[in-house]
GROMACS .gro file of C-alpha atoms in nm:
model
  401
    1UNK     CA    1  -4.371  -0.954  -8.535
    2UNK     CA    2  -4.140  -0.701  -8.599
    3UNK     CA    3  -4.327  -0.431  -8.451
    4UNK     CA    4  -4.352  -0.665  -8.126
    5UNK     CA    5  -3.971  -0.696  -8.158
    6UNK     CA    6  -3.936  -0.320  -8.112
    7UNK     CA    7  -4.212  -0.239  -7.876
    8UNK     CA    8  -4.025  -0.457  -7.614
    9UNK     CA    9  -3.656  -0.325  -7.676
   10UNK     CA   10  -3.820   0.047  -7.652
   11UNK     CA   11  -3.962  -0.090  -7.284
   12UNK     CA   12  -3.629  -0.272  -7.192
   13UNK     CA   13  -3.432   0.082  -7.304
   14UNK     CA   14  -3.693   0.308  -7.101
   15UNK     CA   15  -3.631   0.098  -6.813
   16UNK     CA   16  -3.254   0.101  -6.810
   17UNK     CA   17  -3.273   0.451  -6.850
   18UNK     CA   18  -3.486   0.512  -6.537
   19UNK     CA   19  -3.300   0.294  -6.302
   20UNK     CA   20  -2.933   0.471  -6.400
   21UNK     CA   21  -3.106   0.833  -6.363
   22UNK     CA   22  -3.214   0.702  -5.978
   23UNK     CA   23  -2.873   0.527  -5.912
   24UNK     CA   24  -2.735   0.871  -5.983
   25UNK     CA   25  -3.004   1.020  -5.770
   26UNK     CA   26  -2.896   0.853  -5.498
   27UNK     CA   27  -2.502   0.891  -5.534
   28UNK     CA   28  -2.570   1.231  -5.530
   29UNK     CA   29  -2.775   1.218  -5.194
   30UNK     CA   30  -2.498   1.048  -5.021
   31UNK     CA   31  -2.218   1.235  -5.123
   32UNK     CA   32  -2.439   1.561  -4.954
   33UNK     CA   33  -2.521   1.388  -4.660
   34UNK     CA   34  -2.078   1.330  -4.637
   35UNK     CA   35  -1.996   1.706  -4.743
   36UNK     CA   36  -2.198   2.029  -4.680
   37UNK     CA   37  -2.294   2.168  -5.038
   38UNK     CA   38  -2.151   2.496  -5.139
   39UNK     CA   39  -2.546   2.681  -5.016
   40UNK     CA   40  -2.548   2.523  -4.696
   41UNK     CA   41  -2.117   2.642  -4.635
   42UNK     CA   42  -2.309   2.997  -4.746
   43UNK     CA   43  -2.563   2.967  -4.433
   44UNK     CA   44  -2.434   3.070  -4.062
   45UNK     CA   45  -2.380   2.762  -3.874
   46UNK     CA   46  -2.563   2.780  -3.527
   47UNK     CA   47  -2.288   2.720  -3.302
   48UNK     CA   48  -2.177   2.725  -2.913
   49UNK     CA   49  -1.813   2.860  -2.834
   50UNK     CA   50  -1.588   2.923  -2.537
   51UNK     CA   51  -1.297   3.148  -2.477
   52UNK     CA   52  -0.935   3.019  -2.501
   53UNK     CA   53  -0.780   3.089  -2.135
   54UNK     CA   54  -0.381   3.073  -2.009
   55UNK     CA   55  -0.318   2.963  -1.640
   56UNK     CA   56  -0.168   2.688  -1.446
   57UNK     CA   57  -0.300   2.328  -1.557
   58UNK     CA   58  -0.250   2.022  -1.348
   59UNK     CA   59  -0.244   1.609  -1.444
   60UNK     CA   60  -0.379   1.408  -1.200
   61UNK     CA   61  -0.455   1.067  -1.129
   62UNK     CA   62  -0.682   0.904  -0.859
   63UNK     CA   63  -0.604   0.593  -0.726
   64UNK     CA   64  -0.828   0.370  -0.516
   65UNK     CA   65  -0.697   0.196  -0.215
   66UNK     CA   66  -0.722   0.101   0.141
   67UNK     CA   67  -0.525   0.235   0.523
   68UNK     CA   68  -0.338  -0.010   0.695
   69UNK     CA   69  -0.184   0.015   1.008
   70UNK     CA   70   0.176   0.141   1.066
   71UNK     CA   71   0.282  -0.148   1.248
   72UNK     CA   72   0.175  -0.440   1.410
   73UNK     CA   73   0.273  -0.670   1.709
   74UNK     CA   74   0.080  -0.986   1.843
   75UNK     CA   75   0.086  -1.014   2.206
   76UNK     CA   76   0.146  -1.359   2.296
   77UNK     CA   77   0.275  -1.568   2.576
   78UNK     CA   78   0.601  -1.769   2.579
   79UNK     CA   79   0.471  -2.068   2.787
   80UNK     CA   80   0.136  -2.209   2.805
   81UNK     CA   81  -0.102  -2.175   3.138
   82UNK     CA   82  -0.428  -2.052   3.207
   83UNK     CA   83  -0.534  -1.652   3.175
   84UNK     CA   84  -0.576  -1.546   3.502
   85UNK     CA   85  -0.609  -1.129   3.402
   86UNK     CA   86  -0.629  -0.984   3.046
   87UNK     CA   87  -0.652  -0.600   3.177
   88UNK     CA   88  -0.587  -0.473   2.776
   89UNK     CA   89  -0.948  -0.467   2.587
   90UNK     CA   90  -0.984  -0.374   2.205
   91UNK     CA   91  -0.935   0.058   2.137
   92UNK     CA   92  -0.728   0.093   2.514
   93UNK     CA   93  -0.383   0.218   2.530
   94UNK     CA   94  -0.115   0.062   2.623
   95UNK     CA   95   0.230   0.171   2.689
   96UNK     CA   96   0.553  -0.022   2.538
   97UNK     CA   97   0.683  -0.265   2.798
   98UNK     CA   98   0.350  -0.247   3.008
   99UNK     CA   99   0.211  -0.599   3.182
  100UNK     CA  100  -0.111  -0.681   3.064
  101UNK     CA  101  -0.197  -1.028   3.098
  102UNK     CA  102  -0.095  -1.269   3.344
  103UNK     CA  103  -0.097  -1.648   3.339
  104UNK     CA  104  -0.163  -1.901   3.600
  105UNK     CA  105   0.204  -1.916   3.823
  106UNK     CA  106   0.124  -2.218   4.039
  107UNK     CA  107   0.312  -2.448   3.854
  108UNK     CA  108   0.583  -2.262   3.732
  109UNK     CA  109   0.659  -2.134   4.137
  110UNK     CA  110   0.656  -2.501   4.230
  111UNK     CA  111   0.895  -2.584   3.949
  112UNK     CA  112   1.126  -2.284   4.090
  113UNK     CA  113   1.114  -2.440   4.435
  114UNK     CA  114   1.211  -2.755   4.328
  115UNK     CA  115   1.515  -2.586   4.136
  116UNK     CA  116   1.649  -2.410   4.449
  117UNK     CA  117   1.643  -2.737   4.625
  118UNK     CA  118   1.781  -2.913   4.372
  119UNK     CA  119   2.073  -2.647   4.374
  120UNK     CA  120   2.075  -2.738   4.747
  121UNK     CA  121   2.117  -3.070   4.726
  122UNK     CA  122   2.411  -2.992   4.460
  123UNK     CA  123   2.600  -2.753   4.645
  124UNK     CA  124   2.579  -3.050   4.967
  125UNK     CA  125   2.734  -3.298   4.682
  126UNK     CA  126   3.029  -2.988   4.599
  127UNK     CA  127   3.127  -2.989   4.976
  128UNK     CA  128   3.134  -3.329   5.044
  129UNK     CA  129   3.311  -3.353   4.745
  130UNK     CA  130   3.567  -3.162   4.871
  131UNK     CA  131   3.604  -3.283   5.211
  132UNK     CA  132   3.673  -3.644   5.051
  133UNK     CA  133   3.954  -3.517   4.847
  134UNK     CA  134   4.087  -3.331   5.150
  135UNK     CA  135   4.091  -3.641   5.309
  136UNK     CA  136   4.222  -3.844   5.049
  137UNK     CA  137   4.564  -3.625   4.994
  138UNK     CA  138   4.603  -3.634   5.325
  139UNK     CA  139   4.596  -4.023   5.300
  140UNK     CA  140   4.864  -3.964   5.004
  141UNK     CA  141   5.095  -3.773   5.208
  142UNK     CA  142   5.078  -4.037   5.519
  143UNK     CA  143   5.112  -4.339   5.285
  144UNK     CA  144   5.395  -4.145   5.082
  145UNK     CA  145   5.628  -4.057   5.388
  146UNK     CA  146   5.578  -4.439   5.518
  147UNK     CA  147   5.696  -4.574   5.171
  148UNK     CA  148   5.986  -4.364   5.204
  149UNK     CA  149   6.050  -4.545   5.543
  150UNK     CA  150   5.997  -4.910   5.404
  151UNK     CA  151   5.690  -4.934   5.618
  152UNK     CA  152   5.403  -4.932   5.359
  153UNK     CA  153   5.439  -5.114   5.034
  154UNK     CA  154   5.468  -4.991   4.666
  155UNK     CA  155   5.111  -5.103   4.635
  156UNK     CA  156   4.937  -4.935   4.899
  157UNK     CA  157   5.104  -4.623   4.761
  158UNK     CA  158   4.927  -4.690   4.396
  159UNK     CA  159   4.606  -4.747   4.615
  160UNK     CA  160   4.570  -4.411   4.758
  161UNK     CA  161   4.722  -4.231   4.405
  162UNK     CA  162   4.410  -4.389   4.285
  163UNK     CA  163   4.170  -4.320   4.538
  164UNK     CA  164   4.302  -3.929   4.519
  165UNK     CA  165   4.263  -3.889   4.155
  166UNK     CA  166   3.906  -4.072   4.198
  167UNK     CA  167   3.823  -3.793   4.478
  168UNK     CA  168   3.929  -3.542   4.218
  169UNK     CA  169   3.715  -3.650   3.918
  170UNK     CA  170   3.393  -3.631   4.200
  171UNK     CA  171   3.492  -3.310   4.295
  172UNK     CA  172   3.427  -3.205   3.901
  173UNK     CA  173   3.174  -3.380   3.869
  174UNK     CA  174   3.006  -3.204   4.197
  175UNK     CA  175   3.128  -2.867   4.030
  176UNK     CA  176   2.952  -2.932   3.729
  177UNK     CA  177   2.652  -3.057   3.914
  178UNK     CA  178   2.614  -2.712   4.064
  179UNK     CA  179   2.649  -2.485   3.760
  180UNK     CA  180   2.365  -2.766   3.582
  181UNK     CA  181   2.133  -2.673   3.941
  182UNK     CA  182   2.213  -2.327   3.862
  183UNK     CA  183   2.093  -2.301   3.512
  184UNK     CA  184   1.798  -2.500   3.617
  185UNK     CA  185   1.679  -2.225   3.856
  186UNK     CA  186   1.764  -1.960   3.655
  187UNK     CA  187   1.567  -2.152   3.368
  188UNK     CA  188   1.266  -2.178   3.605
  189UNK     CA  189   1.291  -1.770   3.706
  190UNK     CA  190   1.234  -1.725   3.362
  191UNK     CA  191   0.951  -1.949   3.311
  192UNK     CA  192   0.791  -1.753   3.602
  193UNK     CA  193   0.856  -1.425   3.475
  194UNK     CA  194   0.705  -1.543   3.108
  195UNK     CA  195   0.338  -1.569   3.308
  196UNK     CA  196   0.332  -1.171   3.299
  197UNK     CA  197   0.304  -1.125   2.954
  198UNK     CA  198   0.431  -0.789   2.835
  199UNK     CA  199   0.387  -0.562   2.559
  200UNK     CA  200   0.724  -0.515   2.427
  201UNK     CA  201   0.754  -0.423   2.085
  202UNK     CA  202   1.064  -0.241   1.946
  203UNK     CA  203   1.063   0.092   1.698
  204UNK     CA  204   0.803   0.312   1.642
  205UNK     CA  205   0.571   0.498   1.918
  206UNK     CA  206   0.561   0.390   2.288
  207UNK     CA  207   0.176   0.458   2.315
  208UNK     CA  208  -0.034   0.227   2.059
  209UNK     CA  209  -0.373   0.077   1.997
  210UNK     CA  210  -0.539  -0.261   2.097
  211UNK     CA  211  -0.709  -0.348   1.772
  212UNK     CA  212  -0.847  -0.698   1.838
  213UNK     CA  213  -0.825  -0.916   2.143
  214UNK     CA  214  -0.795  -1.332   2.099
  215UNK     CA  215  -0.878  -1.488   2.406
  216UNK     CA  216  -1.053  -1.416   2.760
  217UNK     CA  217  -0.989  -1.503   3.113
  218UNK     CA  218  -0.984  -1.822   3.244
  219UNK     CA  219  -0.900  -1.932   2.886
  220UNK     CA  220  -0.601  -2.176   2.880
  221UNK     CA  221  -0.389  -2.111   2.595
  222UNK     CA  222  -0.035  -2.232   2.446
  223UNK     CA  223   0.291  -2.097   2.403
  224UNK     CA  224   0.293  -1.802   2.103
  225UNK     CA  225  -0.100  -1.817   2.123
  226UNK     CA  226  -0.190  -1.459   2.001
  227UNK     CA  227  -0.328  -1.263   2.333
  228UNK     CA  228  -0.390  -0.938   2.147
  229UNK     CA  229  -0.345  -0.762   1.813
  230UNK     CA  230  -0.153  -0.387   1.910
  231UNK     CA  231  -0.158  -0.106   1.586
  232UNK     CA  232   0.042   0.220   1.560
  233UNK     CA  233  -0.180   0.458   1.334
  234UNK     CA  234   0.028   0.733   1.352
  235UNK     CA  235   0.131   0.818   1.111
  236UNK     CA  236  -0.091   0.565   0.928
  237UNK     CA  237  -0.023   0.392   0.574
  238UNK     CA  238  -0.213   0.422   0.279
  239UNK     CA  239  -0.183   0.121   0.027
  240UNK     CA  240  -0.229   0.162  -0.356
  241UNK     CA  241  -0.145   0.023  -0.695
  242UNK     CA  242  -0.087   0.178  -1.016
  243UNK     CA  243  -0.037   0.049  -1.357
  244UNK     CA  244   0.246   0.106  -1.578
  245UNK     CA  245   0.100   0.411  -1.736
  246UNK     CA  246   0.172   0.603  -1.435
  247UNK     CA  247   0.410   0.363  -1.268
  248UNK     CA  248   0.734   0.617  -1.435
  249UNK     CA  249   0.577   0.933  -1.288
  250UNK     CA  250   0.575   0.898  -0.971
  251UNK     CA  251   0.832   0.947  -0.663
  252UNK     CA  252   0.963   0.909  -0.341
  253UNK     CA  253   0.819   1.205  -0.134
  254UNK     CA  254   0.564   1.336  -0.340
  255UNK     CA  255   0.207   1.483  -0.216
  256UNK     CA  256  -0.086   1.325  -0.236
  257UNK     CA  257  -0.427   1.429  -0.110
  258UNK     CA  258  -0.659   1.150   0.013
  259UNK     CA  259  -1.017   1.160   0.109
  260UNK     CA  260  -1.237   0.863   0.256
  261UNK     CA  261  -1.596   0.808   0.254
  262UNK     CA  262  -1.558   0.825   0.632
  263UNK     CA  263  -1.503   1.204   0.684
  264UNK     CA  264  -1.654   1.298   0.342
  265UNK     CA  265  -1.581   1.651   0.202
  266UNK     CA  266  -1.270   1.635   0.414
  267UNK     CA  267  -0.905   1.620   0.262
  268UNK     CA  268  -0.622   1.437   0.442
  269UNK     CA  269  -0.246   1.506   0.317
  270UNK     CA  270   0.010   1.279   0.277
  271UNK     CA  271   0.301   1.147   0.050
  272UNK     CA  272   0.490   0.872  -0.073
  273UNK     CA  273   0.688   0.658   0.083
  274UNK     CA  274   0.763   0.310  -0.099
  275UNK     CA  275   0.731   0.197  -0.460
  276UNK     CA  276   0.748  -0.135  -0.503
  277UNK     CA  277   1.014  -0.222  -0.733
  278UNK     CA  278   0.818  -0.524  -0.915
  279UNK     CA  279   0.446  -0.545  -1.018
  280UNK     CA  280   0.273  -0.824  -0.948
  281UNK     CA  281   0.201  -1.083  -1.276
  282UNK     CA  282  -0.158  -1.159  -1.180
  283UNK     CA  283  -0.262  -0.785  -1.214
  284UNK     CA  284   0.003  -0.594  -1.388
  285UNK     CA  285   0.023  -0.360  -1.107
  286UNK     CA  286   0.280  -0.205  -0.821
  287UNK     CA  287   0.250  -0.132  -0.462
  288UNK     CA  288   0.295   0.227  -0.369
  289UNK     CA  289   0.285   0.283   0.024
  290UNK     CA  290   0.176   0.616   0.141
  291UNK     CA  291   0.257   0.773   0.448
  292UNK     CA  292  -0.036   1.035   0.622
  293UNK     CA  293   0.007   1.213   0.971
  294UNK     CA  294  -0.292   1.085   1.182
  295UNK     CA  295  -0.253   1.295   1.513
  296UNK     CA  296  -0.615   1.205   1.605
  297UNK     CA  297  -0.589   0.864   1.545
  298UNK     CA  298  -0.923   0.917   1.298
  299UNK     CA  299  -0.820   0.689   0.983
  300UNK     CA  300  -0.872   0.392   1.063
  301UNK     CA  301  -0.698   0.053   0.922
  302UNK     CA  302  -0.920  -0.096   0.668
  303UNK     CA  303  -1.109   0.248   0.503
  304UNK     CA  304  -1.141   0.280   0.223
  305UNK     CA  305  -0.891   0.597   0.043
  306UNK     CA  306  -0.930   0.800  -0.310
  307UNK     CA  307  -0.537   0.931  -0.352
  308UNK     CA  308  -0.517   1.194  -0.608
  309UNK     CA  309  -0.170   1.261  -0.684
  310UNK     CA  310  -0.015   1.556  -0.954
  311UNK     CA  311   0.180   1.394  -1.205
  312UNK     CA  312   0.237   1.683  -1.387
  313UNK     CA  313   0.214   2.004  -1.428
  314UNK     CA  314   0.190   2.335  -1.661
  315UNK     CA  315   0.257   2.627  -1.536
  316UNK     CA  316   0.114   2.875  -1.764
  317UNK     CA  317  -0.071   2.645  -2.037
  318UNK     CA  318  -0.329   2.721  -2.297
  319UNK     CA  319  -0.645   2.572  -2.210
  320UNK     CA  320  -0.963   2.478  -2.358
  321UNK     CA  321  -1.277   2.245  -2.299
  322UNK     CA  322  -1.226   1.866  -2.413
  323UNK     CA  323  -1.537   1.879  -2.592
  324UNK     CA  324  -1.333   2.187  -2.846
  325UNK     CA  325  -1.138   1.914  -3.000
  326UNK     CA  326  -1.266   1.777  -3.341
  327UNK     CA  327  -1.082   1.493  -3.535
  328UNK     CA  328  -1.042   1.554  -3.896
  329UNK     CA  329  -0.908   1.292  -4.070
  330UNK     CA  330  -0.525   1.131  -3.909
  331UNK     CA  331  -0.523   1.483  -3.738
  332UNK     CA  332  -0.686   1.686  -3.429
  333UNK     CA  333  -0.791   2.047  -3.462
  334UNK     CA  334  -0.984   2.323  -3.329
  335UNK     CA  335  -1.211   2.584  -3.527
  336UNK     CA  336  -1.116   2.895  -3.408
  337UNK     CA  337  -1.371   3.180  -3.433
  338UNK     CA  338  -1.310   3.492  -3.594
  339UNK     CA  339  -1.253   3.802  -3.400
  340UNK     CA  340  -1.616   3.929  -3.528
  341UNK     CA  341  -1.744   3.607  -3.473
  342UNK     CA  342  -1.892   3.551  -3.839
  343UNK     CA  343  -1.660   3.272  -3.893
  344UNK     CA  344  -1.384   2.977  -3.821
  345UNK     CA  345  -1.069   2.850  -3.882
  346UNK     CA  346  -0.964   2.537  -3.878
  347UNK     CA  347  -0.657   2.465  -3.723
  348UNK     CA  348  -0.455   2.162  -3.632
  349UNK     CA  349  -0.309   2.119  -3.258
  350UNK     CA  350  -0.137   1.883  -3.026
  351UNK     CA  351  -0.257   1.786  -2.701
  352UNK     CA  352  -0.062   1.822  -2.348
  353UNK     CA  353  -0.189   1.721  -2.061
  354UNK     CA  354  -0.583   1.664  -1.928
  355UNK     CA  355  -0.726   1.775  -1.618
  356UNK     CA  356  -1.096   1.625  -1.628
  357UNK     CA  357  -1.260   1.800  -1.897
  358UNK     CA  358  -0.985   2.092  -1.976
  359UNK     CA  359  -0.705   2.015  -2.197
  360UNK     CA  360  -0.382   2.183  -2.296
  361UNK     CA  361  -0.282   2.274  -2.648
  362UNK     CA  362   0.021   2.298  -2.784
  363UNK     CA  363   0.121   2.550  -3.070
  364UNK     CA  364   0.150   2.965  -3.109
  365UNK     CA  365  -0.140   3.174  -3.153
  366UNK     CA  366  -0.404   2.973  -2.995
  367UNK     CA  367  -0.614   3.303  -2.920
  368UNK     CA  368  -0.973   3.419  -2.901
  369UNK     CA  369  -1.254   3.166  -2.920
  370UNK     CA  370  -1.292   2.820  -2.980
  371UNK     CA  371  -1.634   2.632  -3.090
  372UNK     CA  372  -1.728   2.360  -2.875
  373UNK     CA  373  -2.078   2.289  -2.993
  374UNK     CA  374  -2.195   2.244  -3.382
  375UNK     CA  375  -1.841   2.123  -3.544
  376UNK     CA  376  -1.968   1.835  -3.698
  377UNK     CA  377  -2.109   2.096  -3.998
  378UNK     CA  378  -1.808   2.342  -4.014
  379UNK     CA  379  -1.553   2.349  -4.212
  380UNK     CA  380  -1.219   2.597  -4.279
  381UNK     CA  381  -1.396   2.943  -4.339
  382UNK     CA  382  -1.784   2.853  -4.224
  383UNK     CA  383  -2.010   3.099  -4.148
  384UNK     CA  384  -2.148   3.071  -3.822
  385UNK     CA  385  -2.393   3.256  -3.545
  386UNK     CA  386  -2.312   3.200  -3.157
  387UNK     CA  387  -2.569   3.054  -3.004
  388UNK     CA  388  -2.376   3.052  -2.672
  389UNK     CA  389  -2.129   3.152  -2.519
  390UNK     CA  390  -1.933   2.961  -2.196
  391UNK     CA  391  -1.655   2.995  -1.988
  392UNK     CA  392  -1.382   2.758  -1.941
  393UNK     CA  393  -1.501   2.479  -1.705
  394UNK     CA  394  -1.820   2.671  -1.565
  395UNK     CA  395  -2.076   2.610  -1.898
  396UNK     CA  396  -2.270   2.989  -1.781
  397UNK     CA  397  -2.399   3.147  -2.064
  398UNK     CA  398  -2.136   3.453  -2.117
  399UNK     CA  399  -2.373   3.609  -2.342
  400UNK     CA  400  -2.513   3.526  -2.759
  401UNK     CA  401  -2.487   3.676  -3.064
   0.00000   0.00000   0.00000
């Protein structure tokens, strides 16, 4: 029994022992899979690298958005008729002031006749008018000198005073009757005039665009029916919105290159002109207008625009490839390679600014060579071999080691 006893506590102890020894084993595994070991730091590190360059380094942004015209202005008639002429079609040009519809006149010349004679009859009523209140002081004055000789009586004298001052009022009221005739006419002129519709916006270019056209001949339309839409494009505006994150960089005046999918490979200047002070809640946005010279009349309202705009700029900046940096721990670094390109440094930068995949660092002595392929098994003092070799922004082969 005893032996049995110690048989199994011998098995149970052999066991223990065997699963500790692998738990170590694989601790150990994992930690080298985290840290090179001290033979692998000993072994050149195939690598890639690129040279550290100085020159002018630009932030930009690109910003999609859409042309609209400079202006507008809806042609449309004051008074209602039928379209006799619409000689304005969609992409003509037409001059500020020009005619170019007309509307049916019949009724509106009848309704001018009738005015004149109306004014006619009016100006009849005036002289008559007068005529009976010549008469009547006349009948005053004879009534008034036979009072004074006890001929008439103190009540034919009220009668005429009363007749005369009636006479009077009628005259006014013929006076007014004319000036109401007048305006009437002059009313009904204008009413006639209204049936040649004009094109007569104010500000901006005399010479514009018929974008879209509303209605045909022999159409009968109302008053303030839209006849035709008329665009300035040039200069032409650009429409965009940018977030916050750029929102503080930008200004009034500033260039901006544009290109559209319309003239591709083609770049079209311009610069801003408006920033909306508010953004909108819905999209957390702003509106920036842009204003672009459009001599040819080419952009169109309604293309689509790419605006790249330079929000900042470094004159002389150290540059290397994006793909350089390497994140070590709460910090960002480079490994710089040794001037006999055995082996690296590490050393911690800032960033400045990013033009696609070149970046600016900030710091002194930034010199020489940078790895930008193969980090991920170097550390401070590594021995490498280069692989390749680029330059900045171009990924040739400059040559290997």
């Amino acid at each position: 029994m005893n032996k049995i006893l110690r048989s199994c506590s011998l098995f149970f102890f052999v066991q223990g022992v065997v699963f500790l020894a692998l738990l170590a084993g694989g601790c150990e595994t994992s930690d080298q899979s985290q840290v090179p070991s001290r033979e692998n730091k000993k072994k050149p590190v195939p690598v890639e690298v690129a040279t550290i360059e100085h020159g002018p380094l630009e932030l930009r942004r690109t910003f999609s958005g859409t042309l609209e015209a400079r202006a507008e202005f809806v042609v449309a008639p004051k008074v209602a008729g039928r379209v006799e002429s619409l000689v304005a079609n969609i992409s003509d040009s037409v001059k500020r002031g020009e005619v170019v519809a007309e509307l049916d006149s019949d009724e509106y010349v009848q309704e001018v006749a009738q005015a004149r004679a109306n004014l006619a009859v009016s100006q009849a009523n005036l002289v008559e008018a007068r005529n009976a209140l010549e008469i009547s002081r006349r009948e005053l004055a004879r009534i008034t000198t036979l009072r004074e000789r006890g001929v008439a009586s103190e009540s034919q004298l009220d009668a005429v005073k009363a007749g005369e001052l009636a006479r009077q009022a009628e005259l006014e009221v013929a006076k007014a009757q004319v000036v109401r005739a007048e305006s009437i006419l002059e009313s009904a002129k204008i009413r006639l005039g209204y049936t040649r519709v004009t094109a007569g916006w104010s500000g901006g270019d005399d010479l514009r665009i018929v974008a879209e056209r509303f209605v045909d001949e022999g159409e009968t339309v109302g008053a303030n029916a839209p006849l035709l839409r008329i665009v300035e494009l040039n200069p032409i505006t650009g429409v965009v919105y940018v977030t916050e994150r750029d929102y503080a960089k930008l200004q009034g005046d500033q260039e901006v290159s544009l290109t559209t999918d319309a003239f591709a490979g083609e770049t079209f200047v311009g610069k801003i002109e408006r920033i909306a002070p508010v953004f909108k809640q819905a999209t957390r946005q702003a509106r920036v207008e842009l204003v672009i010279d459009n001599p040819q009349q080419r952009l169109k309202p309604g293309m689509f625009i790419r605006a790249t705009v330079v929000l900042a700029s470094v004159a002389d900046a150290v540059v290397v490839p994006e793909r350089a940096l390497t994140k070590r721990g709460d910090g960002v670094g480079i490994f710089l390679v040794s001037a006999d390109g055995n082996n690296v440094r590490w050393q911690e930068v800032q960033v400045g600014i990013r033009d696609g995949e070149r970046v600016q660092l900030l710091g002194e002595g930034l010199e020489g060579r940078v790895v930008t392929l193969g980090q991920q098994m170097l550390e401070d003092g590594s021995q490498i071999v280069i692989s390749t070799e680029t330059r900045l922004g171009t990924g040739a082969d400059a040559g290997g080691r």
